[in-house]
Tab-separated table of C-alpha atoms and ligand atoms in Angstrom:
chain	number	residue	atom	x	y	z
V	1417	UNK	CA	-119.573	-70.447	77.929
V	1418	UNK	CA	-122.748	-72.077	76.554
V	1419	UNK	CA	-124.000	-75.590	77.070
V	1420	UNK	CA	-126.533	-77.040	74.620
V	1421	UNK	CA	-126.207	-80.635	75.819
V	1422	UNK	CA	-128.985	-82.873	74.396
V	1423	UNK	CA	-130.305	-80.040	72.218
V	1424	UNK	CA	-130.863	-80.760	68.547
V	1425	UNK	CA	-129.800	-77.934	66.246
V	1426	UNK	CA	-130.400	-77.780	62.486
V	1427	UNK	CA	-128.228	-75.329	60.546
V	1428	UNK	CA	-128.894	-74.679	56.853
V	1429	UNK	CA	-125.887	-73.594	54.821
V	1430	UNK	CA	-123.765	-75.270	57.491
V	1431	UNK	CA	-121.034	-76.366	55.105
V	1432	UNK	CA	-118.906	-73.228	55.035
V	1433	UNK	CA	-118.553	-69.614	56.147
V	1434	UNK	CA	-120.873	-68.388	58.881
V	1435	UNK	CA	-122.831	-71.651	58.892
V	1436	UNK	CA	-119.742	-73.812	59.344
V	1437	UNK	CA	-118.430	-71.655	62.197
V	1438	UNK	CA	-121.856	-71.775	63.831
V	1439	UNK	CA	-121.892	-75.552	63.429
V	1440	UNK	CA	-118.512	-75.827	65.108
V	1441	UNK	CA	-119.602	-73.542	67.963
V	1442	UNK	CA	-122.709	-75.608	68.686
V	1443	UNK	CA	-120.677	-78.848	68.460
V	1444	UNK	CA	-118.231	-77.402	71.011
V	1445	UNK	CA	-121.223	-76.560	73.224
V	1446	UNK	CA	-122.272	-80.248	73.203
V	1447	UNK	CA	-125.303	-79.947	70.892
V	1448	UNK	CA	-126.385	-82.571	68.382
V	1449	UNK	CA	-125.849	-80.661	65.150
V	1450	UNK	CA	-127.405	-81.421	61.766
V	1451	UNK	CA	-126.224	-79.422	58.794
V	1452	UNK	CA	-127.968	-78.883	55.482
V	1453	UNK	CA	-125.969	-78.113	52.351
V	1454	UNK	CA	-126.585	-77.861	48.639
V	1455	UNK	CA	-124.895	-81.116	47.601
V	1456	UNK	CA	-123.394	-84.369	48.868
V	1457	UNK	CA	-119.777	-83.358	48.185
V	1458	UNK	CA	-119.949	-80.164	50.245
V	1459	UNK	CA	-121.713	-81.986	53.087
V	1460	UNK	CA	-119.067	-84.757	53.068
V	1461	UNK	CA	-116.270	-82.196	53.032
V	1462	UNK	CA	-117.771	-80.217	55.935
V	1463	UNK	CA	-118.455	-83.346	58.011
V	1464	UNK	CA	-114.908	-84.551	57.572
V	1465	UNK	CA	-113.555	-81.102	58.583
V	1466	UNK	CA	-115.749	-81.236	61.687
V	1467	UNK	CA	-114.299	-84.698	62.463
V	1468	UNK	CA	-110.769	-83.377	62.025
V	1469	UNK	CA	-111.643	-80.631	64.505
V	1470	UNK	CA	-112.613	-83.391	66.950
V	1471	UNK	CA	-116.400	-83.154	66.763
V	1472	UNK	CA	-119.303	-84.949	65.151
V	1473	UNK	CA	-122.336	-83.839	63.170
V	1474	UNK	CA	-124.637	-85.290	60.544
V	1475	UNK	CA	-125.673	-83.770	57.232
V	1476	UNK	CA	-128.367	-83.767	54.546
V	1477	UNK	CA	-128.770	-82.015	51.221
V	1478	UNK	CA	-132.506	-81.695	50.537
V	1479	UNK	CA	-133.634	-79.305	47.829
V	1480	UNK	CA	-134.726	-76.470	50.123
V	1481	UNK	CA	-137.169	-75.248	47.492
V	1482	UNK	CA	-139.106	-78.509	47.565
V	1483	UNK	CA	-141.261	-78.501	50.699
V	1484	UNK	CA	-142.008	-82.234	50.545
V	1485	UNK	CA	-138.329	-83.085	50.278
V	1486	UNK	CA	-137.524	-80.813	53.236
V	1487	UNK	CA	-140.357	-82.294	55.295
V	1488	UNK	CA	-139.130	-85.839	54.634
V	1489	UNK	CA	-135.682	-84.974	55.997
V	1490	UNK	CA	-137.082	-83.090	58.997
V	1491	UNK	CA	-139.339	-86.075	59.799
V	1492	UNK	CA	-136.302	-88.346	59.592
V	1493	UNK	CA	-134.328	-86.109	61.975
V	1494	UNK	CA	-137.250	-86.024	64.405
V	1495	UNK	CA	-137.564	-89.817	64.295
V	1496	UNK	CA	-133.861	-90.158	65.085
V	1497	UNK	CA	-133.639	-87.609	67.931
V	1498	UNK	CA	-137.281	-87.268	69.098
V	1499	UNK	CA	-136.778	-83.497	69.358
V	1500	UNK	CA	-135.783	-80.434	67.346
V	1501	UNK	CA	-134.831	-77.509	69.588
V	1502	UNK	CA	-133.135	-74.927	67.411
V	1503	UNK	CA	-133.324	-74.097	63.709
V	1504	UNK	CA	-130.801	-71.733	62.154
V	1505	UNK	CA	-131.868	-70.663	58.668
V	1506	UNK	CA	-128.544	-69.508	57.292
V	1507	UNK	CA	-128.255	-70.693	53.660
V	1508	UNK	CA	-128.114	-67.733	51.332
V	1509	UNK	CA	-126.733	-66.279	48.140
V	1510	UNK	CA	-125.980	-62.682	47.284
V	1511	UNK	CA	-126.265	-60.563	44.143
V	1512	UNK	CA	-124.511	-57.487	42.865
V	1513	UNK	CA	-125.647	-56.735	39.284
V	1514	UNK	CA	-127.302	-53.499	38.277
V	1515	UNK	CA	-131.046	-53.751	37.709
V	1516	UNK	CA	-130.698	-53.601	33.906
V	1517	UNK	CA	-128.430	-56.668	34.031
V	1518	UNK	CA	-130.716	-58.629	36.351
V	1519	UNK	CA	-133.151	-61.048	34.747
V	1520	UNK	CA	-136.377	-62.074	36.397
V	1521	UNK	CA	-134.876	-65.491	36.903
V	1522	UNK	CA	-131.745	-64.001	38.570
V	1523	UNK	CA	-134.063	-62.130	40.925
V	1524	UNK	CA	-136.153	-65.218	41.658
V	1525	UNK	CA	-133.087	-67.375	42.349
V	1526	UNK	CA	-131.978	-65.083	45.178
V	1527	UNK	CA	-135.446	-64.674	46.651
V	1528	UNK	CA	-136.055	-68.425	46.366
V	1529	UNK	CA	-133.047	-69.450	48.425
V	1530	UNK	CA	-132.955	-66.530	50.857
V	1531	UNK	CA	-136.681	-66.436	51.565
V	1532	UNK	CA	-138.726	-69.327	50.141
V	1533	UNK	CA	-136.257	-71.956	51.389
V	1534	UNK	CA	-136.347	-70.308	54.828
V	1535	UNK	CA	-140.141	-70.526	54.795
V	1536	UNK	CA	-140.061	-74.222	53.805
V	1537	UNK	CA	-137.628	-75.334	56.509
V	1538	UNK	CA	-139.309	-73.197	59.161
V	1539	UNK	CA	-142.743	-74.583	58.305
V	1540	UNK	CA	-141.494	-78.173	58.434
V	1541	UNK	CA	-139.737	-77.699	61.775
V	1542	UNK	CA	-142.255	-75.598	63.613
V	1543	UNK	CA	-144.934	-78.284	63.671
V	1544	UNK	CA	-142.606	-80.288	65.977
V	1545	UNK	CA	-141.765	-77.224	68.054
V	1546	UNK	CA	-145.455	-76.371	68.436
V	1547	UNK	CA	-146.217	-79.913	69.653
V	1548	UNK	CA	-143.879	-79.433	72.623
V	1549	UNK	CA	-144.451	-75.713	73.133
V	1550	UNK	CA	-140.791	-74.922	72.826
V	1551	UNK	CA	-138.251	-73.872	70.228
V	1552	UNK	CA	-135.900	-71.284	68.819
V	1553	UNK	CA	-135.777	-70.204	65.175
V	1554	UNK	CA	-132.926	-67.954	64.073
V	1555	UNK	CA	-132.560	-66.439	60.635
V	1556	UNK	CA	-129.552	-64.932	58.901
V	1557	UNK	CA	-130.505	-61.512	57.646
V	1558	UNK	CA	-127.998	-58.840	56.644
V	1559	UNK	CA	-126.941	-55.286	57.275
V	1560	UNK	CA	-128.416	-54.502	53.848
V	1561	UNK	CA	-131.852	-55.410	55.249
V	1562	UNK	CA	-131.677	-52.137	57.155
V	1563	UNK	CA	-130.086	-49.812	54.616
V	1564	UNK	CA	-130.460	-51.456	51.194
V	1565	UNK	CA	-127.466	-51.547	48.862
V	1566	UNK	CA	-126.602	-49.728	45.645
V	1567	UNK	CA	-126.750	-52.821	43.372
V	1568	UNK	CA	-127.996	-56.403	43.374
V	1569	UNK	CA	-131.484	-55.368	44.475
V	1570	UNK	CA	-132.707	-58.967	44.838
V	1571	UNK	CA	-130.383	-59.492	47.799
V	1572	UNK	CA	-131.507	-56.624	50.047
V	1573	UNK	CA	-135.113	-57.197	48.927
V	1574	UNK	CA	-134.882	-60.819	50.077
V	1575	UNK	CA	-133.293	-59.822	53.380
V	1576	UNK	CA	-135.928	-57.139	54.090
V	1577	UNK	CA	-138.407	-59.977	53.611
V	1578	UNK	CA	-136.423	-62.179	56.009
V	1579	UNK	CA	-136.909	-59.485	58.645
V	1580	UNK	CA	-140.628	-59.417	57.896
V	1581	UNK	CA	-140.856	-63.183	58.214
V	1582	UNK	CA	-138.875	-63.046	61.467
V	1583	UNK	CA	-140.953	-60.338	63.122
V	1584	UNK	CA	-144.268	-61.820	61.997
V	1585	UNK	CA	-143.497	-65.396	62.997
V	1586	UNK	CA	-142.191	-64.144	66.346
V	1587	UNK	CA	-145.704	-62.889	67.027
V	1588	UNK	CA	-147.500	-65.906	65.543
V	1589	UNK	CA	-145.387	-68.460	67.396
V	1590	UNK	CA	-144.897	-66.668	70.737
V	1591	UNK	CA	-148.000	-68.360	72.237
V	1592	UNK	CA	-146.205	-71.680	71.596
V	1593	UNK	CA	-143.055	-70.501	73.390
V	1594	UNK	CA	-141.160	-70.477	70.098
V	1595	UNK	CA	-138.808	-67.522	69.807
V	1596	UNK	CA	-137.925	-66.191	66.357
V	1597	UNK	CA	-135.048	-63.766	65.860
V	1598	UNK	CA	-132.596	-62.793	63.143
V	1599	UNK	CA	-128.957	-61.818	63.106
V	1600	UNK	CA	-128.028	-59.135	60.581
V	1601	UNK	CA	-124.306	-59.511	59.874
V	1602	UNK	CA	-122.255	-56.656	58.509
V	1603	UNK	CA	-119.308	-57.505	56.280
V	1604	UNK	CA	-118.074	-60.929	57.336
V	1605	UNK	CA	-114.950	-62.685	56.101
V	1606	UNK	CA	-116.373	-65.651	54.137
V	1607	UNK	CA	-116.408	-66.933	50.539
V	1608	UNK	CA	-119.381	-64.642	49.929
V	1609	UNK	CA	-117.147	-61.579	50.060
V	1610	UNK	CA	-113.821	-63.129	49.072
V	1611	UNK	CA	-114.551	-62.403	45.407
V	1612	UNK	CA	-114.879	-58.696	46.038
V	1613	UNK	CA	-111.834	-56.766	44.776
V	1614	UNK	CA	-109.474	-54.996	47.191
V	1615	UNK	CA	-110.639	-51.637	45.795
V	1616	UNK	CA	-114.127	-52.449	47.070
V	1617	UNK	CA	-113.145	-53.995	50.405
V	1618	UNK	CA	-110.647	-51.397	51.638
V	1619	UNK	CA	-112.962	-48.382	51.427
V	1620	UNK	CA	-115.633	-50.521	53.067
V	1621	UNK	CA	-113.402	-51.215	56.082
V	1622	UNK	CA	-112.892	-47.470	56.483
V	1623	UNK	CA	-116.657	-47.102	56.988
V	1624	UNK	CA	-116.714	-49.566	59.891
V	1625	UNK	CA	-116.295	-47.754	63.215
V	1626	UNK	CA	-114.835	-50.865	64.873
V	1627	UNK	CA	-112.194	-50.787	62.121
V	1628	UNK	CA	-112.336	-54.365	60.941
V	1629	UNK	CA	-114.316	-56.848	58.911
V	1630	UNK	CA	-116.359	-59.249	61.034
V	1631	UNK	CA	-115.413	-62.889	61.506
V	1632	UNK	CA	-117.766	-65.844	61.155
V	1633	UNK	CA	-117.262	-66.419	64.889
V	1634	UNK	CA	-118.751	-62.961	65.615
V	1635	UNK	CA	-121.991	-64.196	64.046
V	1636	UNK	CA	-121.807	-67.678	65.563
V	1637	UNK	CA	-121.530	-66.038	69.008
V	1638	UNK	CA	-124.682	-64.001	68.363
V	1639	UNK	CA	-126.551	-67.161	67.326
V	1640	UNK	CA	-125.388	-68.964	70.467
V	1641	UNK	CA	-126.612	-66.133	72.668
V	1642	UNK	CA	-129.997	-65.881	70.926
V	1643	UNK	CA	-130.441	-69.665	71.080
V	1644	UNK	CA	-129.636	-69.783	74.785
V	1645	UNK	CA	-131.894	-69.250	77.785
V	1646	UNK	CA	-130.096	-65.942	78.389
V	1647	UNK	CA	-132.252	-64.672	75.517
V	1648	UNK	CA	-135.490	-66.196	76.803
V	1649	UNK	CA	-137.343	-62.844	76.707
V	1650	UNK	CA	-136.013	-61.833	73.292
V	1651	UNK	CA	-138.139	-62.494	70.234
V	1652	UNK	CA	-138.874	-60.622	67.010
V	1653	UNK	CA	-135.493	-58.901	67.076
V	1654	UNK	CA	-133.114	-58.221	64.181
V	1655	UNK	CA	-129.738	-58.156	65.932
V	1656	UNK	CA	-127.171	-56.138	63.982
V	1657	UNK	CA	-123.667	-57.585	64.335
V	1658	UNK	CA	-121.713	-55.203	62.157
V	1659	UNK	CA	-119.179	-53.129	64.097
V	1660	UNK	CA	-121.616	-50.204	63.695
V	1661	UNK	CA	-121.124	-50.256	59.880
V	1662	UNK	CA	-123.642	-48.191	57.923
V	1663	UNK	CA	-123.518	-48.716	54.167
B	2126	NAD	P1	-121.104	-68.730	52.013
B	2126	NAD	O1	-121.251	-68.536	50.561
B	2126	NAD	O2	-119.764	-69.001	52.590
B	2126	NAD	O3	-122.098	-69.872	52.529
B	2126	NAD	C1	-123.407	-69.989	52.007
B	2126	NAD	C2	-124.029	-71.274	52.497
B	2126	NAD	O4	-125.289	-71.400	51.854
B	2126	NAD	C3	-123.202	-72.499	52.121
B	2126	NAD	O5	-123.165	-73.394	53.210
B	2126	NAD	C4	-123.976	-73.123	50.967
B	2126	NAD	O6	-123.942	-74.546	50.967
B	2126	NAD	C5	-125.396	-72.674	51.264
B	2126	NAD	N1	-126.132	-72.646	50.014
B	2126	NAD	C6	-125.878	-71.868	48.914
B	2126	NAD	N2	-126.732	-72.195	47.924
B	2126	NAD	C7	-127.536	-73.193	48.418
B	2126	NAD	C8	-128.625	-73.942	47.887
B	2126	NAD	N3	-129.089	-73.739	46.643
B	2126	NAD	N4	-129.215	-74.874	48.672
B	2126	NAD	C9	-128.784	-75.087	49.929
B	2126	NAD	N5	-127.762	-74.402	50.496
B	2126	NAD	C10	-127.163	-73.481	49.739
B	2126	NAD	O7	-121.744	-67.440	52.649
B	2126	NAD	P2	-121.778	-66.823	54.125
B	2126	NAD	O8	-121.145	-65.502	54.034
B	2126	NAD	O9	-121.352	-67.792	55.161
B	2126	NAD	O10	-123.366	-66.556	54.189
B	2126	NAD	C11	-124.211	-67.182	55.115
B	2126	NAD	C12	-125.398	-66.286	55.345
B	2126	NAD	O11	-124.949	-65.029	55.862
B	2126	NAD	C13	-126.198	-65.952	54.072
B	2126	NAD	O12	-127.582	-65.992	54.372
B	2126	NAD	C14	-125.769	-64.535	53.764
B	2126	NAD	O13	-126.751	-63.815	53.055
B	2126	NAD	C15	-125.541	-63.964	55.135
B	2126	NAD	N6	-124.672	-62.788	55.198
B	2126	NAD	C16	-123.343	-62.855	54.882
B	2126	NAD	C17	-122.573	-61.704	54.955
B	2126	NAD	C18	-121.102	-61.697	54.650
B	2126	NAD	O14	-120.506	-60.605	54.597
B	2126	NAD	N7	-120.466	-62.842	54.451
B	2126	NAD	C19	-123.151	-60.492	55.353
B	2126	NAD	C20	-124.499	-60.470	55.662
B	2126	NAD	C21	-125.256	-61.621	55.585
C-alpha cells in the first residue's frame, strides 16, 4: 500500500516488539531502514531475523543518552545515504511500582530513555532535515499519556512529556517542512506486556471496546500512514491507536 523507495528511515528500539514490526513494514515498503538497539547481540539477532524474512536493514547501538555518541552515528548514516527522511523514536521502557517503591534513580532511568534519548536523537537528525527543508519525526507515546496510570508514575510522566515534545517541535520545525507527530498505542502484544499476569490482562481486554489487544502491526500501520505523503498536512498530533481503550 505504501512505497518509501529511496527513503532513509531510522527506527530506535527497532530490535523487537513495535519497533521490529515497524522495521519490517518499512523494509517491505522498499525503504532503507536503520535500526538502533541497546546492544550488539540484540541488533545482530534482529538483523538476522529481517534477513530470514527476506529483507535487509542495518543497525547500530549507540548509547542514546550520550548526545555525542548519537551524533557520530547519525553523521555516519548521513555520509552513507546522503539523506535522512524519517525518524521513528520508539525505544522505551515502562514502570509499574508504587511511588513508595520507586527510587529517584528508577524514575530517572525511565525518563532518560523515554524522553532524553528521544531529544538526543531528534536533535542530531533534525539538523540534516532542516538543511533540506524536509522530514518526518514520529514518536511513540502511549495511551497512558492521555489518562495516566495507577502505578509506575515515571512512565506516564515521561509519555506526557513525549506529547509535549511532539507538539512543541511540530510548531518549531513546521517552517522547515518537518512534520512531528506521535502515535499513542493502547495495550499492544509485545514483550513489554508479556510479563503482566493473566489476572491483569483479562480485565484489561474487557475495557477495550474493540475487544482485543492491539498488535504491533496496528502501530506500524499508523507510523506508515503518518510518515507518508497522505499525512502531509498532519503535524503536532498524538494519534491514539488503542481500540478506544480508556484506562
Ligand atoms: P519492547 O520492550 O518489546 O521493545 C522496546 C525497545 O526499546 C527494544 O527494541 C529495546 O532494544 C529498546 N530499548 C530498551 N532499552 C533501551 C536502551 N537503554 N537503549 C536503547 N534501546 C533500548 O517494547 P514495545 O512494547 O515494542 O515498546 C515500544 C514502544 O512502545 C515504547 O516506547 C513503549 O513505551 C511504547 N508502548 C508500548 C505499549 C505496549 O502495550 N506494548 C503501549 C504503549 C506504548
